[in-house]
Coordinates of C-alpha atoms and ligand atoms in Angstrom, one line a residue:
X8 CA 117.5 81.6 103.5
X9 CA 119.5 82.5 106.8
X10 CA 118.3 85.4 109.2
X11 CA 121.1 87.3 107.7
X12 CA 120.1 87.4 104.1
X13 CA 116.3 88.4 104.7
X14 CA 115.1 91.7 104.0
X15 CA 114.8 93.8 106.8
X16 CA 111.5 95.7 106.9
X17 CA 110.4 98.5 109.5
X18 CA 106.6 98.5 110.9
X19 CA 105.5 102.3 111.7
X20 CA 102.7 102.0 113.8
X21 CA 103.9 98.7 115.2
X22 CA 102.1 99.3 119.1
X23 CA 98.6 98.7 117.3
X24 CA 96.5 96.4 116.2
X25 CA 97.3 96.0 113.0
X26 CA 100.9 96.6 113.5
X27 CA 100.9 94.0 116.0
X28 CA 99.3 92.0 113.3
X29 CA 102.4 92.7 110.8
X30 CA 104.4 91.4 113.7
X31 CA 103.0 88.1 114.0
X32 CA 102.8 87.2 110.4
X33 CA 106.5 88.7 109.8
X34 CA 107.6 86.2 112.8
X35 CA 109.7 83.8 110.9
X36 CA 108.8 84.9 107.3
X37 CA 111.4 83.7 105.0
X38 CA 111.9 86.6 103.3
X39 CA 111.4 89.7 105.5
X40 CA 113.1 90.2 108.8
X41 CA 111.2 92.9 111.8
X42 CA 114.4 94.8 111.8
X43 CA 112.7 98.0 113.5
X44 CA 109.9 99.2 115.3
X45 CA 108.4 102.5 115.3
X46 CA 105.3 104.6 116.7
X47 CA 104.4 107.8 118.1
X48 CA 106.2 109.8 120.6
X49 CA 104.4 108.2 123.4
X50 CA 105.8 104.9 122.3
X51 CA 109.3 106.2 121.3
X52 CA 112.5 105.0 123.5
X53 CA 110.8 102.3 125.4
X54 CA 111.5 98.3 124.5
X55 CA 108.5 97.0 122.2
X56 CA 107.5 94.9 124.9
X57 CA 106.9 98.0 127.5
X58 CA 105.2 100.1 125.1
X59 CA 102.9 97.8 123.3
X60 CA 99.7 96.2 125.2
X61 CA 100.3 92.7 123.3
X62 CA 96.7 91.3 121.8
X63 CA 97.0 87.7 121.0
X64 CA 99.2 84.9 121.5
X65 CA 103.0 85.4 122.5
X66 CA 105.1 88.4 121.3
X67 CA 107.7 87.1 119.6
X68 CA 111.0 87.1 121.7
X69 CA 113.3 89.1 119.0
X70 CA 111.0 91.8 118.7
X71 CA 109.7 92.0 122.3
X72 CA 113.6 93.4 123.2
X73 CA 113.5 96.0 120.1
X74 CA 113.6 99.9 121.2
X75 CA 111.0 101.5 119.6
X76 CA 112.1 104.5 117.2
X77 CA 110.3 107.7 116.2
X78 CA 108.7 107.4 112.6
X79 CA 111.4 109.5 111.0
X80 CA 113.2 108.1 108.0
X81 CA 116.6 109.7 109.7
X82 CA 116.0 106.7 112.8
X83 CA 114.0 104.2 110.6
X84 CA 116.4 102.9 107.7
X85 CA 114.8 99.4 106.2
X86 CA 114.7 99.7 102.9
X87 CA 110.9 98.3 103.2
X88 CA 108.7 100.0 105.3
X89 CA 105.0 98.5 106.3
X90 CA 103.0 101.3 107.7
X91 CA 100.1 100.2 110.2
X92 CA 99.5 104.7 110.7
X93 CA 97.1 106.2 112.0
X94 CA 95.7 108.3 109.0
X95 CA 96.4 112.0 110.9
X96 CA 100.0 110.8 110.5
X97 CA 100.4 108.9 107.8
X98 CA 99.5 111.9 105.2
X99 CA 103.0 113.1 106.5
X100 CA 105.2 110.2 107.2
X101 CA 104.4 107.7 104.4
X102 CA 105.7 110.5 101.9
X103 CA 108.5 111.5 103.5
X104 CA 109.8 107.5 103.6
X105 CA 109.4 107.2 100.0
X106 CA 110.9 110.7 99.2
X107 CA 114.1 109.1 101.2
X108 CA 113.8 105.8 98.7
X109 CA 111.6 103.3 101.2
X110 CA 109.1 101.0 99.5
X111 CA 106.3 102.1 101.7
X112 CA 103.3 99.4 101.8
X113 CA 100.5 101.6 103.5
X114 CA 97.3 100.9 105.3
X115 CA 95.9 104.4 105.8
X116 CA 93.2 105.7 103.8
X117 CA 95.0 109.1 102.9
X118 CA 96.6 107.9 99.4
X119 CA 94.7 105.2 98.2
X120 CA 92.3 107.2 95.9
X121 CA 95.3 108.8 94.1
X122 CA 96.0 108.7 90.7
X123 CA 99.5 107.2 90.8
X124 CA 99.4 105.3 93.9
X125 CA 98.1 101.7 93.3
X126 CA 95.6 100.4 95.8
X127 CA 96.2 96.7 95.5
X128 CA 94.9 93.2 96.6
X129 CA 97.2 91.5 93.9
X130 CA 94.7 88.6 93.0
X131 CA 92.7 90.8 91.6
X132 CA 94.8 93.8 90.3
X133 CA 98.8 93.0 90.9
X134 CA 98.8 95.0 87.5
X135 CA 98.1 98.2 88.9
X136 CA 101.8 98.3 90.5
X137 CA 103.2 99.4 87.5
X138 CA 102.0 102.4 88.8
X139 CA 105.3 103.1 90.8
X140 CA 107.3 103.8 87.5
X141 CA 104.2 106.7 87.3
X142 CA 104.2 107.6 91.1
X143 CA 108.2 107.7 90.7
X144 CA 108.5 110.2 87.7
X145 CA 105.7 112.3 89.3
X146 CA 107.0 113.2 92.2
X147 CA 110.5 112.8 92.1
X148 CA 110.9 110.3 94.2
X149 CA 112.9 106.9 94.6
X150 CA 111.1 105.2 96.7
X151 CA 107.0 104.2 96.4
X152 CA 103.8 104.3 98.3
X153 CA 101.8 101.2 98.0
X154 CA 98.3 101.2 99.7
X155 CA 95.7 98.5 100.6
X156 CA 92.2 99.1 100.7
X157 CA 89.6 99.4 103.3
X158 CA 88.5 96.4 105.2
X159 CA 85.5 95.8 104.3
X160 CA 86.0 97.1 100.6
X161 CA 89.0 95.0 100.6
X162 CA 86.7 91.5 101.5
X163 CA 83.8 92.7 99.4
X164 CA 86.1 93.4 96.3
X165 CA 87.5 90.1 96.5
X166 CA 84.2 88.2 96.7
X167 CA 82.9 90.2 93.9
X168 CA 85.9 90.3 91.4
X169 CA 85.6 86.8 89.7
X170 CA 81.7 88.0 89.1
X171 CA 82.7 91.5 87.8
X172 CA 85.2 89.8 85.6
X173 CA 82.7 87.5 83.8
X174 CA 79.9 89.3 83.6
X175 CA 80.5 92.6 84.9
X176 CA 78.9 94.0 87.9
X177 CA 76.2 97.4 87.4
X178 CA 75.3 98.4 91.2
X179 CA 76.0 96.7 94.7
X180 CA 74.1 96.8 97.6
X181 CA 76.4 96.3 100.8
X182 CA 75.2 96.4 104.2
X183 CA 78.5 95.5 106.5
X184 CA 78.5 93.8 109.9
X185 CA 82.7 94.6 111.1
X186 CA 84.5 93.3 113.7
X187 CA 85.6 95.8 116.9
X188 CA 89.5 94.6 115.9
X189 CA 89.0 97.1 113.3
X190 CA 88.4 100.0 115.2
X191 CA 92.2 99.8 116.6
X192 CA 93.1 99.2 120.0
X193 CA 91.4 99.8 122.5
X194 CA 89.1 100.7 119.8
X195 CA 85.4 100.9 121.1
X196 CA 84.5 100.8 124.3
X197 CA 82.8 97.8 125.6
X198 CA 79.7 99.4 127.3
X199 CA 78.9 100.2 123.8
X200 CA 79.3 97.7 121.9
X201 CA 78.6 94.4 123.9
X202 CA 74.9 93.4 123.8
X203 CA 74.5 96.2 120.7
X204 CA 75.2 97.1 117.4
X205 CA 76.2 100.5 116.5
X206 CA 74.5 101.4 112.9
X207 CA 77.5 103.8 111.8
X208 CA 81.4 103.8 111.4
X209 CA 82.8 107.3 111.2
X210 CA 84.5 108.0 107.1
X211 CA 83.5 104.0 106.0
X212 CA 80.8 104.5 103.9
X213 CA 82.8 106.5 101.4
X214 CA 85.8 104.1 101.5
X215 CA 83.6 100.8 100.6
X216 CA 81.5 103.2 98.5
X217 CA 84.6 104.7 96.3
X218 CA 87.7 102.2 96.6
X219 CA 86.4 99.0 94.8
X220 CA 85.6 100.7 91.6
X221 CA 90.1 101.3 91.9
X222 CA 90.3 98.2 92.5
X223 CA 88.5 96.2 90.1
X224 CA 88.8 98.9 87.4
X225 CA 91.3 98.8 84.1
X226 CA 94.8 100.1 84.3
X227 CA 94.9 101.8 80.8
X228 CA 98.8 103.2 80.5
X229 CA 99.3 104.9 83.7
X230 CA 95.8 105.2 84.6
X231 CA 93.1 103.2 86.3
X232 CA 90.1 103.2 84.7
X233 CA 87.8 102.8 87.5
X234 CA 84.8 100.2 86.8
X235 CA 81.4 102.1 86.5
X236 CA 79.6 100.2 89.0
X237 CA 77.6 102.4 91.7
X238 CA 77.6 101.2 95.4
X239 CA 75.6 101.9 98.1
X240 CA 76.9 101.3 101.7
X241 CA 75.5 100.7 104.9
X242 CA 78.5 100.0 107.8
X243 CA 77.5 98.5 111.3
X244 CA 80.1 98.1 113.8
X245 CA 79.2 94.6 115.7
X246 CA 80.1 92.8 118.7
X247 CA 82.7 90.7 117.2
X248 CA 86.5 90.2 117.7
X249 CA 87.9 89.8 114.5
X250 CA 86.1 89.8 110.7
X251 CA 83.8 91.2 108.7
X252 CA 80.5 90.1 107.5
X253 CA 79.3 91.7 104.4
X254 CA 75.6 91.3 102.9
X255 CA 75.8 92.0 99.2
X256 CA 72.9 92.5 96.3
X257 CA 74.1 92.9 93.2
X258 CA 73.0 93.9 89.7
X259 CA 75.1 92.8 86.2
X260 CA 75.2 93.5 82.8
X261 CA 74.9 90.3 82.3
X262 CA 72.9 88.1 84.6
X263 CA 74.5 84.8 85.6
X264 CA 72.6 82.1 86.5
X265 CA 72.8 81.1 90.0
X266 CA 75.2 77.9 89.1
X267 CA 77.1 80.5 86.7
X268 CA 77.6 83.0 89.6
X269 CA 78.8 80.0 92.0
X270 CA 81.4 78.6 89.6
X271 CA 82.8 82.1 88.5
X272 CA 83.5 81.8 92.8
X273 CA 85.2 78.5 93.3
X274 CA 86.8 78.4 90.0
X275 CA 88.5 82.0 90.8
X276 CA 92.3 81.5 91.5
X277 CA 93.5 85.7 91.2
X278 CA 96.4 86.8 88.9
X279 CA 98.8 83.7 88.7
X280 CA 101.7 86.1 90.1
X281 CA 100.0 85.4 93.3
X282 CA 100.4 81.5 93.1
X283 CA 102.9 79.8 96.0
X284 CA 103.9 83.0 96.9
X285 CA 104.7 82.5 101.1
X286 CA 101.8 84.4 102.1
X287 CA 99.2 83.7 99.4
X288 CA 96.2 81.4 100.5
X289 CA 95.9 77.9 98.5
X290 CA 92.1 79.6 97.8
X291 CA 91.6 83.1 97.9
X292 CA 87.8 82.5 97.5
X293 CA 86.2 80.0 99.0
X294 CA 82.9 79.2 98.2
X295 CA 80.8 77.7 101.0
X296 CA 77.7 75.3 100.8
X297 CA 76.6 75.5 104.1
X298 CA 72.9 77.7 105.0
X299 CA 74.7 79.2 107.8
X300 CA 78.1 80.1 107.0
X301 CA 80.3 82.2 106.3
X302 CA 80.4 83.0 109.8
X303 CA 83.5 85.0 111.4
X304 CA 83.8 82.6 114.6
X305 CA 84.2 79.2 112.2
X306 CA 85.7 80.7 108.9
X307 CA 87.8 83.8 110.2
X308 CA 90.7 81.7 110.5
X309 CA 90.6 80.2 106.8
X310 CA 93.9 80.0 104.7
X311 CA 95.9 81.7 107.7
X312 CA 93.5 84.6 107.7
X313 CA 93.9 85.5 103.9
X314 CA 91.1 83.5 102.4
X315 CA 87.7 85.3 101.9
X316 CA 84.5 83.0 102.9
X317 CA 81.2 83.3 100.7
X318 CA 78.0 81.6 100.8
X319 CA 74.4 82.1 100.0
X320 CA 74.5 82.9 97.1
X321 CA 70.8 83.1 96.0
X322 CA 68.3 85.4 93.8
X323 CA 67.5 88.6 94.8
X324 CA 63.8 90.3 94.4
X325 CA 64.9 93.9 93.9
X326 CA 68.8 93.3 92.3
X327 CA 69.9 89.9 90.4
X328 CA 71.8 88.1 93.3
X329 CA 72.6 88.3 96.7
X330 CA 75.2 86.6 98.5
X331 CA 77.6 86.8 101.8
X332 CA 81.0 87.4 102.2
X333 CA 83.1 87.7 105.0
X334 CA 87.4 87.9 105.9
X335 CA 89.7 88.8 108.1
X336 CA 90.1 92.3 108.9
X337 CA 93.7 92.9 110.2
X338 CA 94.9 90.1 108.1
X339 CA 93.6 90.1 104.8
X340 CA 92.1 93.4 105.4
X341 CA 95.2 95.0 106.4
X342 CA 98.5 93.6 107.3
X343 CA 98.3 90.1 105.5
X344 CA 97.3 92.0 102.4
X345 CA 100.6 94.3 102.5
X346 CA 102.6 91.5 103.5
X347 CA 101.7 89.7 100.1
X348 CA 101.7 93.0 98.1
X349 CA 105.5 93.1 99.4
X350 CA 106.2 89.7 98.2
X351 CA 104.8 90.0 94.8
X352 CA 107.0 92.9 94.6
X353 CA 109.6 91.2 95.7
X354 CA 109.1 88.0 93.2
X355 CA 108.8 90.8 90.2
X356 CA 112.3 92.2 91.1
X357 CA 110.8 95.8 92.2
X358 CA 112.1 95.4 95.7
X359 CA 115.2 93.6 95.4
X360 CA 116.4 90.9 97.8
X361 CA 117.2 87.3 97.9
X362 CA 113.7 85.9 98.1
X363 CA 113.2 86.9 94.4
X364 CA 112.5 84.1 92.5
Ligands
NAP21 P1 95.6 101.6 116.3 O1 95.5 100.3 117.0 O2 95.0 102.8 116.8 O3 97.2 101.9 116.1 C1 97.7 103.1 115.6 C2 99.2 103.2 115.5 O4 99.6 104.4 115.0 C3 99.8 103.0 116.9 O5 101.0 102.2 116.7 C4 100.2 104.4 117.3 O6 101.4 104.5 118.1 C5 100.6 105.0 115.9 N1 100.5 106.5 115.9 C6 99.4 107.2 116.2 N2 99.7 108.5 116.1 C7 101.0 108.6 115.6 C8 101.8 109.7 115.3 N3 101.5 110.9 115.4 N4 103.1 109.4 114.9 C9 103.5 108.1 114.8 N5 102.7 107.0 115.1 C10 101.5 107.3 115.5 O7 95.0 101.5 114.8 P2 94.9 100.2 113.8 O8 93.6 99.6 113.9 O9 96.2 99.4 114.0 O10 95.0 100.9 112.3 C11 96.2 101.4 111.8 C12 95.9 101.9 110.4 O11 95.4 100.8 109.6 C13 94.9 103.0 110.3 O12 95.2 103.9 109.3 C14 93.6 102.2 110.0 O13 92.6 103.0 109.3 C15 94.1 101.1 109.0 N6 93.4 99.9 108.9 C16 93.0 99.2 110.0 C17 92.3 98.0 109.9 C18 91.8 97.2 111.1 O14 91.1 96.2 110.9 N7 92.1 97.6 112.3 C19 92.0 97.5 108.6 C20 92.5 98.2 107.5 C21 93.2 99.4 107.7 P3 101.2 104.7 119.7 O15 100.9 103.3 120.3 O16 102.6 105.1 120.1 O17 100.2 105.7 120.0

């Protein structure tokens, strides 16, 4: 597909880390062209390359010369819209691009726990986007809000789903280890995080504690019938650049076995929708052998950032089993997850353009 024919997608929050994030993986996507930029009004009028302190790698050339715009859906006109807000704007601003007809594929917490707005990682519940026909006769509106979940929700609720699915999950333990990349940029300040670990992350509890029941729950009509599973979080912010580590214990309906609980991992492949699409991992899951792994410095990089690593999977005295999971937080965690919840959209003919297939 030529440049021409690609589907030109905005990024609203595109100075920060995650938006930078959208940037790189959008670079030469063959679907989706970075046709516009946008941030706040300290960004707004400058070229993309003054206004954004660049994180990793090269910025790539094309966008580096873009002027960044305001988030106003007047300036911004891409029919598909990833939004990389910061939540005290996105409440506003996601609606008001999908009031003007923009497919808006969020990041922010602020609409993920409503009833019509799927909150998707689309191996596990691509089914919950029929929820835009809902979202659209609700409020009116032509376009769509699309959310991802949490970061660390996001990696636990992937390690867990092909265990909830077989034998159904009754309460989690999860004690997080996350990355500073998820704290934004410049995000924490070094003096306190290097040589430390800070035992709380402002609102994260909630969000791990809340948004994987969404996830991994039924859609029944137009509703999500959360699963009934109870969670109890603990969130550490660690020094680490990029991926979370999540401890899990974990309690079923049925108990697996721990060969059972392994093979429900490496023989998960996610809703087939998902297969060959150009951002979709070969694995979603992968199951590791190793004592010692997943660890963020060897595995963070697995399937381009959008494979989830688990491992030591083993009994657990107080629960059933207890394993570790860990993934990338700006990528599968954030921008790599709305990336592919844009392209299964696009292969289903919801967004329309000439990558459908
Ligand atoms: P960040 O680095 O702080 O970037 C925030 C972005 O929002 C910047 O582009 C900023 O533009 C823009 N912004 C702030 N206030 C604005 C306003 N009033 N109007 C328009 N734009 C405004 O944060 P981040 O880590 O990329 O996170 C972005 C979103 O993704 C947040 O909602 C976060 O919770 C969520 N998220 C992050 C992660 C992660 O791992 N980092 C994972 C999942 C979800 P300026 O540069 O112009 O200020």
């Amino acid at each position: 597909m030529s440049a021409a024919e690609r589907i030109p997608v905005a990024i609203l929050g595109a100075t920060g880390a995650v938006g930078q994030t959208f940037i790189r993986l959008l670079d030469g996507h063959p679907w989706f062209r970075v046709a516009e930029v946008a941030a706040s009004d300290r960004s707004a009028g400058k070229r993309y390359a003054d206004a954004t302190r660049w994180i990793e790698g090269d910025m790539p050339a094309d966008v580096a010369t873009l002027a960044v715009k305001a988030c106003d859906p007047g300036q911004v006109t891409s029919p598909v819209v990833f939004s990389a807000l910061d939540a005290a704007a996105a409440g506003e601003l996601e609606p008001a691009f999908a009031r003007a007809g923009r497919m808006v594929l969020s990041n922010a917490k602020n609409f993920r726990m409503e009833p019509d707005v799927p909150l998707v990682i689309p191996e596990v519940n691509a089914g919950h986007l029929d929820l835009i026909a809902a979202q659209r006769a609700a409020r009116g509106w032509s376009g769509a809000i699309v959310t991802n979940a949490n970061c660390a929700a996001t990696v636990a609720a992937m390690a867990m789903a092909p265990l909830h699915e077989r034998f159904g999950l009754r309460s989690v333990f999860a004690a997080t280890m996350q990355a500073i990349s998820g704290a934004g940029y410049p995000g924490v300040p070094s003096l306190d995080i290097l040589g430390n670990v800070i035992p709380y992350i402002g609102e994260e509890e909630p969000k791990i504690e809340r948004e994987m029941q969404k996830m991994l729950g039924r859609l029944v009509g137009t509703t999500v019938e959360p699963a009934s599973f109870v969670v109890s979080a603990h969130a550490n912010r660690v020094a680490v650049e990029n991926g979370h580590t999540i401890c899990l214990s974990m309690a079923f309906e049925t108990t697996p076995t721990l060969p059972e609980a392994i093979a429900a991992i490496r023989e998960w492949r996610g809703a087939p929708v998902v297969r060959g699409l150009p951002s979709a991992p070969d694995l979603p899951l992968r199951y590791r052998d190793e004592p010692d792994r997943p660890q963020p410095r060897r595995d963070v990089g697995d399937g381009r950032g959008m494979t989830v690593s688990v491992g030591r999977m083993r009994e657990d005295p107080i629960l059933h089993l207890r394993m570790v999971a860990m993934g990338h937080n700006t990528i599968r965690g954030a921008a790599g997850g709305s990336v592919l919840n844009a392209e299964v959209l696009v292969k289903s003919g919801v967004i329309a353009g000439g990558g459908r297939r």
